[in-house]
Coordinates of C-alpha atoms in Angstrom, one line a residue:
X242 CA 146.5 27.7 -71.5
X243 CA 143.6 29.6 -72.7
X244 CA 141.5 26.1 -71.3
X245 CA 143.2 26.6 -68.0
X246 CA 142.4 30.2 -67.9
X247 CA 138.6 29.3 -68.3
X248 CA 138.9 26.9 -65.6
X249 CA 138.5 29.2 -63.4
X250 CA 135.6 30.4 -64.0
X251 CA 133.3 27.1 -64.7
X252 CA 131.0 28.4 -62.3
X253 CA 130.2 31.0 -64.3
X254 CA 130.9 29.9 -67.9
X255 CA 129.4 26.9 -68.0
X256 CA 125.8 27.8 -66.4
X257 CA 126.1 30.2 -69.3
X258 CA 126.9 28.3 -71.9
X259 CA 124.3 25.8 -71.0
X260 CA 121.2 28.9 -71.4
X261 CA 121.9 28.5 -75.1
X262 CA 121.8 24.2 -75.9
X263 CA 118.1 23.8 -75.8
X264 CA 117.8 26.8 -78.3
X265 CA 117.9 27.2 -81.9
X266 CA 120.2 24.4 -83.4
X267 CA 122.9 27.3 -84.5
X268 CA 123.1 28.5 -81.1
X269 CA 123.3 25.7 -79.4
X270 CA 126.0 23.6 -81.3
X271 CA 128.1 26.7 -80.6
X272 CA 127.9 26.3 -76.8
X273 CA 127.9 22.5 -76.9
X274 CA 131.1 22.5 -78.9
X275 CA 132.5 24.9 -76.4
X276 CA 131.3 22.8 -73.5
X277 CA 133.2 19.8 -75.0
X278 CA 136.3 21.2 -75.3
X279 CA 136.6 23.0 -72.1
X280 CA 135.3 19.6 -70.0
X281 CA 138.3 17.9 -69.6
X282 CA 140.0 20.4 -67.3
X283 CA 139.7 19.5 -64.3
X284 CA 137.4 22.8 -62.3
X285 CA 135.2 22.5 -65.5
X286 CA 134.8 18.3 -64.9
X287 CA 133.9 19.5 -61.2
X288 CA 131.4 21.9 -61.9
X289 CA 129.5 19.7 -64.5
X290 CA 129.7 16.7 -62.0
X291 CA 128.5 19.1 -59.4
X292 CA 125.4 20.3 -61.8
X293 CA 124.4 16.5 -63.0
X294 CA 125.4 17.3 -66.5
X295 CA 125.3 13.2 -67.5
X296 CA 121.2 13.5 -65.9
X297 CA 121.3 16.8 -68.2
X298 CA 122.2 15.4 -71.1
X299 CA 120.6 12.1 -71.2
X300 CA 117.2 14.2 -70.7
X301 CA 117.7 16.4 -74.0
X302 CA 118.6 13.3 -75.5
X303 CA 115.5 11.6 -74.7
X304 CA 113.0 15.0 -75.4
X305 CA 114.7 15.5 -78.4
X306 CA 115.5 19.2 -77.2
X307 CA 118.5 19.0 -79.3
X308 CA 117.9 17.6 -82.6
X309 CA 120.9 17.8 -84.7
X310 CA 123.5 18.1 -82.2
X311 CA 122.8 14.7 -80.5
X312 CA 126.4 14.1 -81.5
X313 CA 127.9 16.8 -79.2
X314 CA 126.0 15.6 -76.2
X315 CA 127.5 12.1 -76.8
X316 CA 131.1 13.6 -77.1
X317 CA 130.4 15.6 -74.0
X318 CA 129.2 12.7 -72.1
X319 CA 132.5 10.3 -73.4
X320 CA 134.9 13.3 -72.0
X321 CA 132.9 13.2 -69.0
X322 CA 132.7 9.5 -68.4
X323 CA 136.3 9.5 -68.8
X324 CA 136.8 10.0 -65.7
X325 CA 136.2 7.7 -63.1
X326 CA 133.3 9.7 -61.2
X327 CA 131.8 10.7 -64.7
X328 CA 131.2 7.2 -65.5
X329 CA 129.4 6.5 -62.4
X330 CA 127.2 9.1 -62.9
X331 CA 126.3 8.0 -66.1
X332 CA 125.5 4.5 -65.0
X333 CA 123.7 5.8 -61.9
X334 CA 125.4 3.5 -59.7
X335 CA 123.6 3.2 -55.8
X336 CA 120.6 4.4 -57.9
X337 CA 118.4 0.8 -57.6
X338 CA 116.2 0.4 -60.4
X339 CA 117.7 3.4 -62.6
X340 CA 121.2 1.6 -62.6
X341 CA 122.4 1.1 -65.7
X342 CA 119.1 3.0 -67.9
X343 CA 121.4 5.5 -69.1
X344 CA 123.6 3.3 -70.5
X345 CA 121.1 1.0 -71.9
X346 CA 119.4 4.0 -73.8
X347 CA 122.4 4.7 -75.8
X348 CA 123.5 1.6 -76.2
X349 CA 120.3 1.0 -78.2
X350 CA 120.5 3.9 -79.9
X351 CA 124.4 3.1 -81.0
X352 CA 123.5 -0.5 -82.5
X353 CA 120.7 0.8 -84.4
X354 CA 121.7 4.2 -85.9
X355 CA 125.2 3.4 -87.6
X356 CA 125.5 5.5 -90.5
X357 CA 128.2 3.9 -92.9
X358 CA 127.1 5.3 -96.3
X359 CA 129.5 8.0 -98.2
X360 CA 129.0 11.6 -96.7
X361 CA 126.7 10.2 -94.1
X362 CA 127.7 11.6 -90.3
X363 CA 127.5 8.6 -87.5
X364 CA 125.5 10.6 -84.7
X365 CA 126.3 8.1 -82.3
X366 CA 130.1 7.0 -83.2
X367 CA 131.4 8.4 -79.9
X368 CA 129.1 6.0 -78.0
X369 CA 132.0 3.8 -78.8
X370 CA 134.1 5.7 -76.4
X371 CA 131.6 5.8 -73.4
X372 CA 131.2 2.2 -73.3
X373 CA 135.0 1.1 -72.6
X374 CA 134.9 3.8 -69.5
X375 CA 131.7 2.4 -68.5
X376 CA 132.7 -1.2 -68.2
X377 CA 135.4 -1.2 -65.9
X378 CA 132.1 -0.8 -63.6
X379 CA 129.9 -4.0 -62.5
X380 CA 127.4 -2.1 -63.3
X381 CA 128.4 -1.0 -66.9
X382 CA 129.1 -4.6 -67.8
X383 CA 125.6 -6.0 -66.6
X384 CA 124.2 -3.9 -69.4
X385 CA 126.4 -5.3 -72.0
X386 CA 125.5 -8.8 -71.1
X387 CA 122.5 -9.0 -70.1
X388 CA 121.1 -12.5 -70.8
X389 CA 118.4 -12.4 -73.8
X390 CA 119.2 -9.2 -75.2
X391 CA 122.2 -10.0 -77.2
X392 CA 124.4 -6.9 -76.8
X393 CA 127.8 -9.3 -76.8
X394 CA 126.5 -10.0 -80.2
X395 CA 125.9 -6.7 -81.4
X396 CA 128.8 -5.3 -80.2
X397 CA 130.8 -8.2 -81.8
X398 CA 129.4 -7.5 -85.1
X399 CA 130.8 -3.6 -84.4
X400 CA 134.1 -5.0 -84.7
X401 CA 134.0 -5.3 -88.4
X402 CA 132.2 -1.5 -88.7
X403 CA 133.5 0.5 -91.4
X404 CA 133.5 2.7 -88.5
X405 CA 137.2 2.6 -86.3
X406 CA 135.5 4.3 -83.7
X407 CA 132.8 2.0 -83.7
X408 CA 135.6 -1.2 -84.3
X409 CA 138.1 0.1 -81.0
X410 CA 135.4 1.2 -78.4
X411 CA 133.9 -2.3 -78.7
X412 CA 136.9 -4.1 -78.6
X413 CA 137.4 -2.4 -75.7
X414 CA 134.0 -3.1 -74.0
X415 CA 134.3 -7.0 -74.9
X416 CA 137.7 -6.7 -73.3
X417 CA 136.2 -5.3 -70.1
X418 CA 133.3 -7.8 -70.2
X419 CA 135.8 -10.5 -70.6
X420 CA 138.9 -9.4 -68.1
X421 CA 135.7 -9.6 -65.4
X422 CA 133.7 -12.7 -66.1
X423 CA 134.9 -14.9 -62.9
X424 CA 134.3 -11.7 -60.8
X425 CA 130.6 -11.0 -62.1
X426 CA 129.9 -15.0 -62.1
X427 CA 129.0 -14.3 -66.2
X428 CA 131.4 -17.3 -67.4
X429 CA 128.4 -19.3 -68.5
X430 CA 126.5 -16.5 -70.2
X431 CA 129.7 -15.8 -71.9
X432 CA 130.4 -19.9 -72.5
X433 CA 126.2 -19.6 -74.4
X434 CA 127.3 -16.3 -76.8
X435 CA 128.6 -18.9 -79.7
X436 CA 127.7 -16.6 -82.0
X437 CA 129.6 -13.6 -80.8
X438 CA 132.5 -16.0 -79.8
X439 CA 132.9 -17.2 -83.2
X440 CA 133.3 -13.3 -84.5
X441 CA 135.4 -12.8 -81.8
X442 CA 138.0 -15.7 -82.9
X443 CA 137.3 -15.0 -86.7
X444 CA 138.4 -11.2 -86.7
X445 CA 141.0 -11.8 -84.0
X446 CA 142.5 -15.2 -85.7
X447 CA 141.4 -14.2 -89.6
X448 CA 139.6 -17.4 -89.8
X449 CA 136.5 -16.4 -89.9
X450 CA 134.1 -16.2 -93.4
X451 CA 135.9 -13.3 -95.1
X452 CA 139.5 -14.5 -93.8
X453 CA 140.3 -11.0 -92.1
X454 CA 141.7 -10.2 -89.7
X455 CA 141.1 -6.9 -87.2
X456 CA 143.6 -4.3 -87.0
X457 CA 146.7 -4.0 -84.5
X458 CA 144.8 -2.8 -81.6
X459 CA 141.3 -4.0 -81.8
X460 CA 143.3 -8.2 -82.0
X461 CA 145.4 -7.3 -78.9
X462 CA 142.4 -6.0 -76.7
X463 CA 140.9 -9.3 -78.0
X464 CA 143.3 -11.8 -77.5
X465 CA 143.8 -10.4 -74.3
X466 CA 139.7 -11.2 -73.7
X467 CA 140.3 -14.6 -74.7
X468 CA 143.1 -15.0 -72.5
X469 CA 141.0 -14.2 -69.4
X470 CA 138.4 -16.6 -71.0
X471 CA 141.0 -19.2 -71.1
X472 CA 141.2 -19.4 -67.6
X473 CA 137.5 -20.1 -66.7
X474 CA 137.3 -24.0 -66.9
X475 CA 133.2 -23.5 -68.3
X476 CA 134.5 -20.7 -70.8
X477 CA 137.3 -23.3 -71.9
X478 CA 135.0 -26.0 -72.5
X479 CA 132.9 -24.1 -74.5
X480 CA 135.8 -22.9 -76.8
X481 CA 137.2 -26.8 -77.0
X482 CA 134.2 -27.5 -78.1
X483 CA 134.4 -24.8 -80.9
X484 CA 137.6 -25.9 -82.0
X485 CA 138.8 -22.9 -80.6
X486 CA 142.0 -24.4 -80.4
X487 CA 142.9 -24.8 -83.9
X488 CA 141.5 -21.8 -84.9
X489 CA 144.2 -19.9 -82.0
X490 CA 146.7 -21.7 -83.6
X491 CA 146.3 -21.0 -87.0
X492 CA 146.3 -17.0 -86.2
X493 CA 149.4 -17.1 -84.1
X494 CA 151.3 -18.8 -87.0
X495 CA 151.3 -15.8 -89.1
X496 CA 151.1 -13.4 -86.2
X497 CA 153.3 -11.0 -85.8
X498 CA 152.2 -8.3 -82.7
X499 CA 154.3 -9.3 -79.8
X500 CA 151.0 -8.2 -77.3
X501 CA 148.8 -10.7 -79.2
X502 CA 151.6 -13.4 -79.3
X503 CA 151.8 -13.2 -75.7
X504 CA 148.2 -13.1 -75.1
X505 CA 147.7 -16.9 -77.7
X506 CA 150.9 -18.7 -76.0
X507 CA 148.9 -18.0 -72.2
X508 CA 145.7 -19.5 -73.7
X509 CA 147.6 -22.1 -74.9
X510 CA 149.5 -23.3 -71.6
X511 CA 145.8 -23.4 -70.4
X512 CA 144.5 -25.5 -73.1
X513 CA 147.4 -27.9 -72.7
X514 CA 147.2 -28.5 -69.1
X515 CA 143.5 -29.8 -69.6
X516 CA 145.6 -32.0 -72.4
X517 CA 148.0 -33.0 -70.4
X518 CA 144.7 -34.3 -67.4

């Protein structure tokens, strides 16, 4: 209620709360923390929309304006980009050559600051949550597989983070990636990953060099990937090729969550038609 309340007055609130971010570090974690956990009601959401807040944002991160609360911007922008205009902003879709920067800057920034050591705070965990709201855009997803940068990889090697953040946000970005592949025309940069496949089937199948297997929700968004992958005929040559098929049916012997069941017996009516040809 007390949210609600403050809702109505976002265009006064939040103009003030932003005079204190690029301050001292004290000051300013105090009114980012307040600004991320008044931005999911909806006037609030408007106003920041209205004021470019994602632009905002993206500029203190890159002028360092904000060192030490780099984490509070990135939780600001993953409540923003939760919604469906948030996320465009973000990607600066209609934009031309700046489509997609944003995204790219923090996605280079998640890979390589994961902090995984005892006491150790992971400034850019909440990345993770950005980049499932930002692929269910075109222009989200070109980012994360661009050819010759080898984010599919990177992300694929999140899935095994010590990080859950880190493990379900890019599940869910691989899962986006994947459910669209026939609609971007990305089935053959997809079919090249072998790399990333092969984590893919190894965390989702516990077949891969440790024998391990992901947990409940990070396997179904991936055998749901695969199951969309299933369907392109290059994607399914590339995972015949892989023995893909054995490995599938070696994790849904001992599987037991009815979502990835379903997900393994679909692939499996695909690879047996091209059996049955």
């Amino acid at each position: 209620q007390v949210v609600h309340h403050l809702g109505g007055k976002a265009s006064t609130l939040v103009p003030g709360l932003l005079q204190h971010v690029p301050k001292d570090k004290s000051r300013s974690r105090l009114a980012l923390t307040s600004l991320v956990n008044i931005s999911q009601e909806p006037r609030v959401l408007d106003h920041l929309l209205d004021i470019n807040m994602c632009n905002r944002a993206m500029d203190y991160l890159r002028e360092k304006t904000c060192p030490g609360n780099e984490d509070l911007l990135i939780m600001l922008l993953a409540n923003i980009t939760a919604d469906e205009r948030g996320a465009e902003h973000l990607l600066q879709i209609g934009q031309g050559a700046k489509e997609g920067l944003h995204l790219a800057f923090l996605l280079g920034y998640f890979l390589s600051n994961e902090r995984s050591g005892e006491g150790q705070a992971d400034t850019f965990e909440h990345v993770a949550s950005i980049l499932p709201n930002t692929t269910v855009f075109k222009a989200g997803r070109k980012v994360v597989l661009q050819p010759g940068r080898g984010a599919l990889q990177a992300l694929a090697s999140q899935l095994d983070s010590a990080n859950q953040l880190r493990r379900t946000g890019c599940a869910g970005a691989i899962k986006n990636r994947f459910f669209c592949c026939e609609e971007d025309g990305t089935e053959k940069d997809i079919a090249d990953e072998e790399d990333a496949l092969n984590v893919i089937l190894g965390l989702l199948c516990g077949t891969g060099a440790n024998k391990k297997k992901a947990e409940d929700d990070v396997r179904e968004m991936l055998a749901e990937g695969i199951y969309c992958l299933a369907k392109s005929d290059v994607v399914r040559t590339k995972l015949w090729r892989m023995n893909a098929v054995d490995l599938l049916k070696k994790g849904y012997e001992d599987e037991e969550n009815v979502t990835v069941c379903e997900a393994l017996e679909g692939c499996a009516e695909f690879f047996l038609q091209d059996g049955f040809e």
